[in-house]
PDB file of C-alpha atoms and ligand atoms in Angstrom:
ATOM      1  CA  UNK A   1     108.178  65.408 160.679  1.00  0.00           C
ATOM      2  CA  UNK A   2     104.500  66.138 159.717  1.00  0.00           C
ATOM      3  CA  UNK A   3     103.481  65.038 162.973  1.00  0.00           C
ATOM      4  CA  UNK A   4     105.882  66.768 164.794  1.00  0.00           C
ATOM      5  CA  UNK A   5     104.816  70.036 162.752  1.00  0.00           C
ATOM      6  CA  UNK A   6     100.870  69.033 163.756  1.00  0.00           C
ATOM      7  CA  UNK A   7     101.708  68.361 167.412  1.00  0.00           C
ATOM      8  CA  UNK A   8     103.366  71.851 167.371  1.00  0.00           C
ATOM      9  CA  UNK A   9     100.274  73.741 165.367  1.00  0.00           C
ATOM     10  CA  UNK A  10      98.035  72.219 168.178  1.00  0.00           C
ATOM     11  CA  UNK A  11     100.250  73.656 170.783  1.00  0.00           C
ATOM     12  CA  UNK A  12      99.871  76.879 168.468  1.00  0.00           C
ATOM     13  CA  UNK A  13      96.099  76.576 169.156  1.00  0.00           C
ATOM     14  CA  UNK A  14      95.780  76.254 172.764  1.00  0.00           C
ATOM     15  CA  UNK A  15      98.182  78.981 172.832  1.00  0.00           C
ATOM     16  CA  UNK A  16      94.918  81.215 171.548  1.00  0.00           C
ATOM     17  CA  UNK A  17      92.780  79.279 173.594  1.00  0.00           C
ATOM     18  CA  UNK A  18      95.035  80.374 176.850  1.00  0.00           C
ATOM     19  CA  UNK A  19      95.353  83.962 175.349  1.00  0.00           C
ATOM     20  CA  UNK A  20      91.915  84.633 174.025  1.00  0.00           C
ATOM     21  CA  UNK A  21      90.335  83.002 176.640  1.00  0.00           C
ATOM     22  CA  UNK A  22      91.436  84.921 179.306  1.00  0.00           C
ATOM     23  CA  UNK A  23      90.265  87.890 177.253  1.00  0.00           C
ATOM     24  CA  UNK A  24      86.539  86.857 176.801  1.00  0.00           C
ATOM     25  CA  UNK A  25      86.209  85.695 180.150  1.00  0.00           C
ATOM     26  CA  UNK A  26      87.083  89.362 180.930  1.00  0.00           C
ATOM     27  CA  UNK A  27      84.833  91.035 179.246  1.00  0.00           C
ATOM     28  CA  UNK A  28      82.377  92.398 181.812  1.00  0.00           C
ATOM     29  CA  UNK A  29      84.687  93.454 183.685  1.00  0.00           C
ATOM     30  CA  UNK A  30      86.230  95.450 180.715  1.00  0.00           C
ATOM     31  CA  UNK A  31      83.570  96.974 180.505  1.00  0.00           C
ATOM     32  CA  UNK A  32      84.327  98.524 184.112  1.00  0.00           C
ATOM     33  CA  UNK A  33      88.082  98.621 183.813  1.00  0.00           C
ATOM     34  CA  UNK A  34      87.948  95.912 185.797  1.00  0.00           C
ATOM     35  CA  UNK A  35      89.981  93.295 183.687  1.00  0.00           C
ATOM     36  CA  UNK A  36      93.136  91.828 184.576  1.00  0.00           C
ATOM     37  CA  UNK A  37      95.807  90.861 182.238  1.00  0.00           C
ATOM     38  CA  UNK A  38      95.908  87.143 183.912  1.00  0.00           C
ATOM     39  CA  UNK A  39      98.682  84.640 183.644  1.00  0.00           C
ATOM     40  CA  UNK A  40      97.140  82.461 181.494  1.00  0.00           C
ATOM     41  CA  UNK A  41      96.933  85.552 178.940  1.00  0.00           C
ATOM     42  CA  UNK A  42     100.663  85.594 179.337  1.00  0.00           C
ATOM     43  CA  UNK A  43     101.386  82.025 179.659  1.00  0.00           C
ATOM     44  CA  UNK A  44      99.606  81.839 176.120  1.00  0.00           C
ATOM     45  CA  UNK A  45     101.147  84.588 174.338  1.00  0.00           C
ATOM     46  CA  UNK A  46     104.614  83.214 175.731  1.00  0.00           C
ATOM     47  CA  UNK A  47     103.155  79.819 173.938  1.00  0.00           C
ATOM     48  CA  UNK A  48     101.970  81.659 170.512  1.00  0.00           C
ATOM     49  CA  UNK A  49     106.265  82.830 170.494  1.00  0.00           C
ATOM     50  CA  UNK A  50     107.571  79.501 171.333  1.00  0.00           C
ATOM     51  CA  UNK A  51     105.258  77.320 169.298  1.00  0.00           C
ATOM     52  CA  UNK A  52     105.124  79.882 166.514  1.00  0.00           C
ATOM     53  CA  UNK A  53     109.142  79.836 166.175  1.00  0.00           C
ATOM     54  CA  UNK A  54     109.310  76.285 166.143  1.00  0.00           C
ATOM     55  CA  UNK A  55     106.911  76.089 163.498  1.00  0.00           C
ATOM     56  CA  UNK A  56     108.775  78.142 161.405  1.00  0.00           C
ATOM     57  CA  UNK A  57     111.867  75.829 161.901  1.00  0.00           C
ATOM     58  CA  UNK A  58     110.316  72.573 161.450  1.00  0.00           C
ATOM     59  CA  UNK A  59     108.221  73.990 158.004  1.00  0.00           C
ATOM     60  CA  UNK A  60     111.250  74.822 156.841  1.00  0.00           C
ATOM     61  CA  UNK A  61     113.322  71.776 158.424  1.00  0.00           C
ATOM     62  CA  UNK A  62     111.096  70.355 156.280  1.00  0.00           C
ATOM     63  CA  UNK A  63     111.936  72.056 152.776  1.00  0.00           C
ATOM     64  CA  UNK A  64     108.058  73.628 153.012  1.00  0.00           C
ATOM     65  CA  UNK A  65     107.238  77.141 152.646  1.00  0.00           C
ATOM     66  CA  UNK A  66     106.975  79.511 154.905  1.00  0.00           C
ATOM     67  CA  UNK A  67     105.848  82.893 153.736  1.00  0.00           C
ATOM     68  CA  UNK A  68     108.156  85.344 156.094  1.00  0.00           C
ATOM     69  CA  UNK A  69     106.172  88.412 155.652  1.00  0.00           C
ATOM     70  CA  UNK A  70     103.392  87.059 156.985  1.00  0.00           C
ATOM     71  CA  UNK A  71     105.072  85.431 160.177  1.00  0.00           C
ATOM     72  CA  UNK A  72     106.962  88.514 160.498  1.00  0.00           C
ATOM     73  CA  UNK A  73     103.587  90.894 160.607  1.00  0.00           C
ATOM     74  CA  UNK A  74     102.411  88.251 163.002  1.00  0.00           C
ATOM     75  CA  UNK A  75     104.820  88.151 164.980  1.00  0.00           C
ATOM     76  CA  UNK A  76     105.124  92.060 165.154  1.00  0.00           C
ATOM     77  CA  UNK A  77     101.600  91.995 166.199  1.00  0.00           C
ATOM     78  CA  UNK A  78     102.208  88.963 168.895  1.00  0.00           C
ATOM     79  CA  UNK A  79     105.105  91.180 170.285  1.00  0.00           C
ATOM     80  CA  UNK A  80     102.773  94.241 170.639  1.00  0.00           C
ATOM     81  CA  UNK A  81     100.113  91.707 172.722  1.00  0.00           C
ATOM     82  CA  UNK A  82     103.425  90.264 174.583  1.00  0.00           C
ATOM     83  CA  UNK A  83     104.371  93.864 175.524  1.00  0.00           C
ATOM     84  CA  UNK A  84     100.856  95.260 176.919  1.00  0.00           C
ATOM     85  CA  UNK A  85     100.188  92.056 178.815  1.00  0.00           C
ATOM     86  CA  UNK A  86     103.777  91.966 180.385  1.00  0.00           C
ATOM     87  CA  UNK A  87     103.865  95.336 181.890  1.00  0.00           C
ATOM     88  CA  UNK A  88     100.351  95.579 183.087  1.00  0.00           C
ATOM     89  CA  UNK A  89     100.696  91.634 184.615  1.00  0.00           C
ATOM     90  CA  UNK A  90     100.832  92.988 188.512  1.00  0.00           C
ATOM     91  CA  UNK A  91      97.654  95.269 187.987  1.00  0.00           C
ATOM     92  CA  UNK A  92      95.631  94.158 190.079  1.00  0.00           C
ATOM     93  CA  UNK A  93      93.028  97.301 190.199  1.00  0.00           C
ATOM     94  CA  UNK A  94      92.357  96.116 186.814  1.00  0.00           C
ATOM     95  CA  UNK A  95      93.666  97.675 183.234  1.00  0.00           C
ATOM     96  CA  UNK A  96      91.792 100.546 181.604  1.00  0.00           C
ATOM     97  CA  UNK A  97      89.476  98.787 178.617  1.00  0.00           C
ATOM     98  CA  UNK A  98      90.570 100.120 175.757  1.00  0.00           C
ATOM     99  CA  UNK A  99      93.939  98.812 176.796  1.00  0.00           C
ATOM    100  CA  UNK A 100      92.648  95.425 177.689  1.00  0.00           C
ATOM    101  CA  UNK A 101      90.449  95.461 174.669  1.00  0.00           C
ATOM    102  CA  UNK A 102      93.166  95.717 172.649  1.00  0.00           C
ATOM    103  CA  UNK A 103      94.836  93.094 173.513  1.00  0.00           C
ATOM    104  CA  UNK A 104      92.047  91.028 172.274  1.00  0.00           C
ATOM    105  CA  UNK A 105      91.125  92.786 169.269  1.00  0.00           C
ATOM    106  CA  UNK A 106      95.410  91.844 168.450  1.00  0.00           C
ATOM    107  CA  UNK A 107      94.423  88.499 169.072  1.00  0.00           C
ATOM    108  CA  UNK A 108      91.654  88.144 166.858  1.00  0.00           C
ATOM    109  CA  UNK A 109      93.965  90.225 164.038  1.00  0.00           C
ATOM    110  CA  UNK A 110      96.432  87.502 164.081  1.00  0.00           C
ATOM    111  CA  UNK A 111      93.558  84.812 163.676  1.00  0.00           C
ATOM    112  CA  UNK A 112      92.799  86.481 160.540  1.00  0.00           C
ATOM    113  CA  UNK A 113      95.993  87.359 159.193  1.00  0.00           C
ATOM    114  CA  UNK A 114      97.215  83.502 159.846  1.00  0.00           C
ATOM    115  CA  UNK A 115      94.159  82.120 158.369  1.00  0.00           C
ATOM    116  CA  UNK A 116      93.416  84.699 155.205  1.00  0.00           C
ATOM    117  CA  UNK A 117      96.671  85.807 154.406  1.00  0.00           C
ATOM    118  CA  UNK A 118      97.563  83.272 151.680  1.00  0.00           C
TER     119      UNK A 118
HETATM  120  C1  HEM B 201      98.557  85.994 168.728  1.00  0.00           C
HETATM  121  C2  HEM B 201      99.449  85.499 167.915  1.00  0.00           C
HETATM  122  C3  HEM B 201      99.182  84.389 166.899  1.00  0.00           C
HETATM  123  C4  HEM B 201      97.987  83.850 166.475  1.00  0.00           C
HETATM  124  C5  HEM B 201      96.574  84.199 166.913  1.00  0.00           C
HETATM  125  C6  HEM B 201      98.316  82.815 165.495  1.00  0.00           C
HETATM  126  C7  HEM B 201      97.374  82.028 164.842  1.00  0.00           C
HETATM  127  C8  HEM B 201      97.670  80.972 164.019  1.00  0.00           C
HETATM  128  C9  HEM B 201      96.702  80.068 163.432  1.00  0.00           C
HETATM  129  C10 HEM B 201      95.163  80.165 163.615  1.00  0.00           C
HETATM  130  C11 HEM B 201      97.379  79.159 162.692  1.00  0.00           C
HETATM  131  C12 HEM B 201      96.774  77.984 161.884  1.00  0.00           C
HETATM  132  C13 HEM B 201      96.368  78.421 160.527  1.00  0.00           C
HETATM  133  C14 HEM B 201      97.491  78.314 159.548  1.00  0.00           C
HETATM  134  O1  HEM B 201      98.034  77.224 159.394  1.00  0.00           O
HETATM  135  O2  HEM B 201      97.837  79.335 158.937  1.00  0.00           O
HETATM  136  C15 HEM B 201      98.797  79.479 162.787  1.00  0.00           C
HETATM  137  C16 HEM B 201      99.809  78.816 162.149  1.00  0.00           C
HETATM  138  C17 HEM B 201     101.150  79.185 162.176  1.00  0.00           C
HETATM  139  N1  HEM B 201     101.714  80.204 162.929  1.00  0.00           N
HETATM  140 FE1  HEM B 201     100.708  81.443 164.165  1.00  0.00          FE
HETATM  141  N2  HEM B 201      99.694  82.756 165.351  1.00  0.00           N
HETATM  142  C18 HEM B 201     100.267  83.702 166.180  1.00  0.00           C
HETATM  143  C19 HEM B 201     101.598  83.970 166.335  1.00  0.00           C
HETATM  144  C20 HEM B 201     102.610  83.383 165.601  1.00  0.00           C
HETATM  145  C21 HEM B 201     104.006  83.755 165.667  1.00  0.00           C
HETATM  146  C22 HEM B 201     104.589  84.835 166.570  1.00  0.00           C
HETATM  147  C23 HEM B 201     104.667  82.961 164.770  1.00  0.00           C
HETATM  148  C24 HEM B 201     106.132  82.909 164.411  1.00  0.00           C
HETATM  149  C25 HEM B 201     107.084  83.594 164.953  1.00  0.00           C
HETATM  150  C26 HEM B 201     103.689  82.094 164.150  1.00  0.00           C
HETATM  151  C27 HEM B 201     103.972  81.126 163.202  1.00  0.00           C
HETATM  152  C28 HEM B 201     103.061  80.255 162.653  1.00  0.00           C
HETATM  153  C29 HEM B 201     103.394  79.220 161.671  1.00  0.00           C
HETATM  154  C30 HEM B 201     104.777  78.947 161.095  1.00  0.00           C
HETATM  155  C31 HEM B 201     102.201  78.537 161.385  1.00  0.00           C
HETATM  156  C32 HEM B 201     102.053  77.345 160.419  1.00  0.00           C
HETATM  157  C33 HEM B 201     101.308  77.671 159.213  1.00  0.00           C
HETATM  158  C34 HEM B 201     101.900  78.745 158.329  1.00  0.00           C
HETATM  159  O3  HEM B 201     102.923  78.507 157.676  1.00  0.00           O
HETATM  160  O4  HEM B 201     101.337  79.872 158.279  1.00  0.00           O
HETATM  161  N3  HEM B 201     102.466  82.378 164.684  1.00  0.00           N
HETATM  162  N4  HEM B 201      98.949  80.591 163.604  1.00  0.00           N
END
Protein backbone atom coordinates (compact mmCIF):
# COMPACT_ATOMS: atom_id res chain seq x y z
CA UNK A 1 0.00 0.00 0.00
CA UNK A 2 2.83 2.51 0.84
CA UNK A 3 3.98 2.27 -2.55
CA UNK A 4 0.87 2.57 -4.08
CA UNK A 5 0.26 5.80 -1.81
CA UNK A 6 4.04 7.08 -3.10
CA UNK A 7 3.35 6.25 -6.75
CA UNK A 8 0.13 8.34 -6.31
CA UNK A 9 1.95 11.47 -4.30
CA UNK A 10 4.39 11.50 -7.35
CA UNK A 11 1.53 11.68 -9.70
CA UNK A 12 0.38 14.50 -7.13
CA UNK A 13 3.68 16.27 -8.02
CA UNK A 14 3.80 16.34 -11.66
CA UNK A 15 0.33 17.40 -11.36
CA UNK A 16 2.05 20.95 -10.04
CA UNK A 17 4.69 20.53 -12.36
CA UNK A 18 1.92 20.44 -15.39
CA UNK A 19 -0.09 23.24 -13.56
CA UNK A 20 2.60 25.55 -12.35
CA UNK A 21 4.56 25.13 -15.18
CA UNK A 22 2.38 26.32 -17.60
CA UNK A 23 2.01 29.35 -15.35
CA UNK A 24 5.76 30.41 -15.18
CA UNK A 25 6.34 29.77 -18.63
CA UNK A 26 3.62 32.46 -19.03
CA UNK A 27 4.81 34.98 -17.32
CA UNK A 28 5.96 37.56 -19.87
CA UNK A 29 3.28 37.33 -21.52
CA UNK A 30 1.19 38.06 -18.31
CA UNK A 31 2.68 40.75 -18.10
CA UNK A 32 0.90 41.85 -21.51
CA UNK A 33 -2.31 39.94 -21.02
CA UNK A 34 -0.96 37.81 -23.24
CA UNK A 35 -1.13 34.41 -21.28
CA UNK A 36 -3.13 31.55 -22.14
CA UNK A 37 -4.68 29.21 -19.77
CA UNK A 38 -2.98 26.08 -21.76
CA UNK A 39 -4.01 22.48 -21.58
CA UNK A 40 -1.37 21.34 -19.72
CA UNK A 41 -2.58 23.94 -16.91
CA UNK A 42 -5.80 22.03 -17.11
CA UNK A 43 -4.59 18.64 -17.72
CA UNK A 44 -2.66 19.24 -14.30
CA UNK A 45 -5.24 20.67 -12.21
CA UNK A 46 -7.59 17.75 -13.55
CA UNK A 47 -4.43 15.55 -12.14
CA UNK A 48 -4.07 17.56 -8.62
CA UNK A 49 -8.33 16.29 -8.29
CA UNK A 50 -7.78 12.82 -9.36
CA UNK A 51 -4.50 12.08 -7.65
CA UNK A 52 -5.47 14.19 -4.65
CA UNK A 53 -8.83 12.02 -4.12
CA UNK A 54 -7.11 8.91 -4.40
CA UNK A 55 -4.74 9.88 -1.91
CA UNK A 56 -7.21 10.53 0.45
CA UNK A 57 -8.67 6.97 -0.09
CA UNK A 58 -5.62 5.00 -0.02
CA UNK A 59 -4.27 7.13 3.44
CA UNK A 60 -7.17 6.18 4.82
CA UNK A 61 -7.48 2.58 3.07
CA UNK A 62 -4.66 2.44 4.97
CA UNK A 63 -5.95 3.27 8.65
CA UNK A 64 -3.49 6.65 8.36
CA UNK A 65 -4.60 10.05 9.00
CA UNK A 66 -5.81 12.31 6.95
CA UNK A 67 -6.51 15.72 8.36
CA UNK A 68 -9.96 16.70 6.35
CA UNK A 69 -9.83 20.33 6.97
CA UNK A 70 -6.88 20.71 5.39
CA UNK A 71 -7.75 18.61 2.15
CA UNK A 72 -10.99 20.24 2.20
CA UNK A 73 -9.37 24.05 2.14
CA UNK A 74 -7.21 22.54 -0.54
CA UNK A 75 -9.38 21.29 -2.40
CA UNK A 76 -11.69 24.46 -2.20
CA UNK A 77 -8.76 26.31 -3.42
CA UNK A 78 -7.94 23.55 -6.35
CA UNK A 79 -11.67 23.98 -7.39
CA UNK A 80 -11.32 27.82 -7.58
CA UNK A 81 -7.93 27.18 -10.01
CA UNK A 82 -10.15 24.30 -11.83
CA UNK A 83 -12.92 26.91 -12.39
CA UNK A 84 -10.79 30.02 -13.83
CA UNK A 85 -8.72 27.74 -16.04
CA UNK A 86 -11.86 25.86 -17.43
CA UNK A 87 -13.82 28.75 -18.62
CA UNK A 88 -11.07 30.86 -19.96
CA UNK A 89 -9.45 27.41 -21.82
CA UNK A 90 -10.62 28.69 -25.57
CA UNK A 91 -9.06 32.27 -25.00
CA UNK A 92 -6.95 32.50 -27.28
CA UNK A 93 -6.39 36.54 -27.24
CA UNK A 94 -4.90 35.72 -24.01
CA UNK A 95 -6.50 36.17 -20.25
CA UNK A 96 -6.26 39.51 -18.46
CA UNK A 97 -3.11 39.08 -15.76
CA UNK A 98 -4.48 39.49 -12.74
CA UNK A 99 -6.75 36.66 -13.73
CA UNK A 100 -3.97 34.51 -14.99
CA UNK A 101 -1.85 35.55 -12.09
CA UNK A 102 -4.11 34.23 -9.92
CA UNK A 103 -4.24 31.17 -10.93
CA UNK A 104 -0.69 30.82 -10.03
CA UNK A 105 -0.55 32.65 -6.92
CA UNK A 106 -3.63 29.55 -5.98
CA UNK A 107 -1.10 27.26 -6.95
CA UNK A 108 1.63 28.31 -4.92
CA UNK A 109 -1.16 28.72 -1.81
CA UNK A 110 -1.84 25.11 -1.98
CA UNK A 111 2.04 24.32 -1.96
CA UNK A 112 2.09 25.97 1.27
CA UNK A 113 -0.96 24.97 2.85
CA UNK A 114 -0.04 21.09 1.92
CA UNK A 115 3.40 21.45 3.11
CA UNK A 116 2.97 23.87 6.45
CA UNK A 117 -0.30 23.05 7.51
CA UNK A 118 0.51 20.29 10.03
C1 LIG B 1 -3.28 22.95 -6.63
C2 LIG B 1 -3.70 22.01 -5.82
C3 LIG B 1 -2.81 21.16 -4.92
C4 LIG B 1 -1.47 21.31 -4.61
C5 LIG B 1 -0.49 22.37 -5.08
C6 LIG B 1 -1.13 20.21 -3.71
C7 LIG B 1 0.14 20.00 -3.18
C8 LIG B 1 0.51 18.91 -2.44
C9 LIG B 1 1.86 18.62 -1.99
C10 LIG B 1 3.10 19.52 -2.24
C11 LIG B 1 1.82 17.46 -1.30
C12 LIG B 1 3.02 16.74 -0.63
C13 LIG B 1 3.26 17.25 0.74
C14 LIG B 1 2.45 16.52 1.76
O1 LIG B 1 2.57 15.30 1.84
O2 LIG B 1 1.68 17.18 2.47
C15 LIG B 1 0.45 16.99 -1.29
C16 LIG B 1 -0.01 15.86 -0.67
C17 LIG B 1 -1.34 15.47 -0.60
N1 LIG B 1 -2.42 16.07 -1.23
FE1 LIG B 1 -2.32 17.72 -2.39
N2 LIG B 1 -2.25 19.43 -3.51
C18 LIG B 1 -3.30 19.97 -4.22
C19 LIG B 1 -4.59 19.51 -4.28
C20 LIG B 1 -5.08 18.44 -3.55
C21 LIG B 1 -6.46 18.02 -3.52
C22 LIG B 1 -7.60 18.68 -4.29
C23 LIG B 1 -6.53 16.95 -2.66
C24 LIG B 1 -7.71 16.12 -2.24
C25 LIG B 1 -8.93 16.23 -2.67
C26 LIG B 1 -5.19 16.70 -2.17
C27 LIG B 1 -4.84 15.68 -1.30
C28 LIG B 1 -3.57 15.40 -0.88
C29 LIG B 1 -3.22 14.29 0.02
C30 LIG B 1 -4.20 13.30 0.64
C31 LIG B 1 -1.83 14.33 0.18
C32 LIG B 1 -1.00 13.34 1.03
C33 LIG B 1 -0.42 13.95 2.22
C34 LIG B 1 -1.41 14.51 3.23
O3 LIG B 1 -2.09 13.73 3.91
O4 LIG B 1 -1.51 15.76 3.35
N3 LIG B 1 -4.35 17.61 -2.74
N4 LIG B 1 -0.34 17.89 -2.00
Amino acid sequence: MDVLINIFLALHIVGIAALLGGFFAQMKAMGAGEARMTPGMLHGALTMLVTGLALVGLNQADDQEVDNVKIAVKLAVLLVILVLVYIRRDDEEGVPAPLFGAVGALTVANIFIATLWT
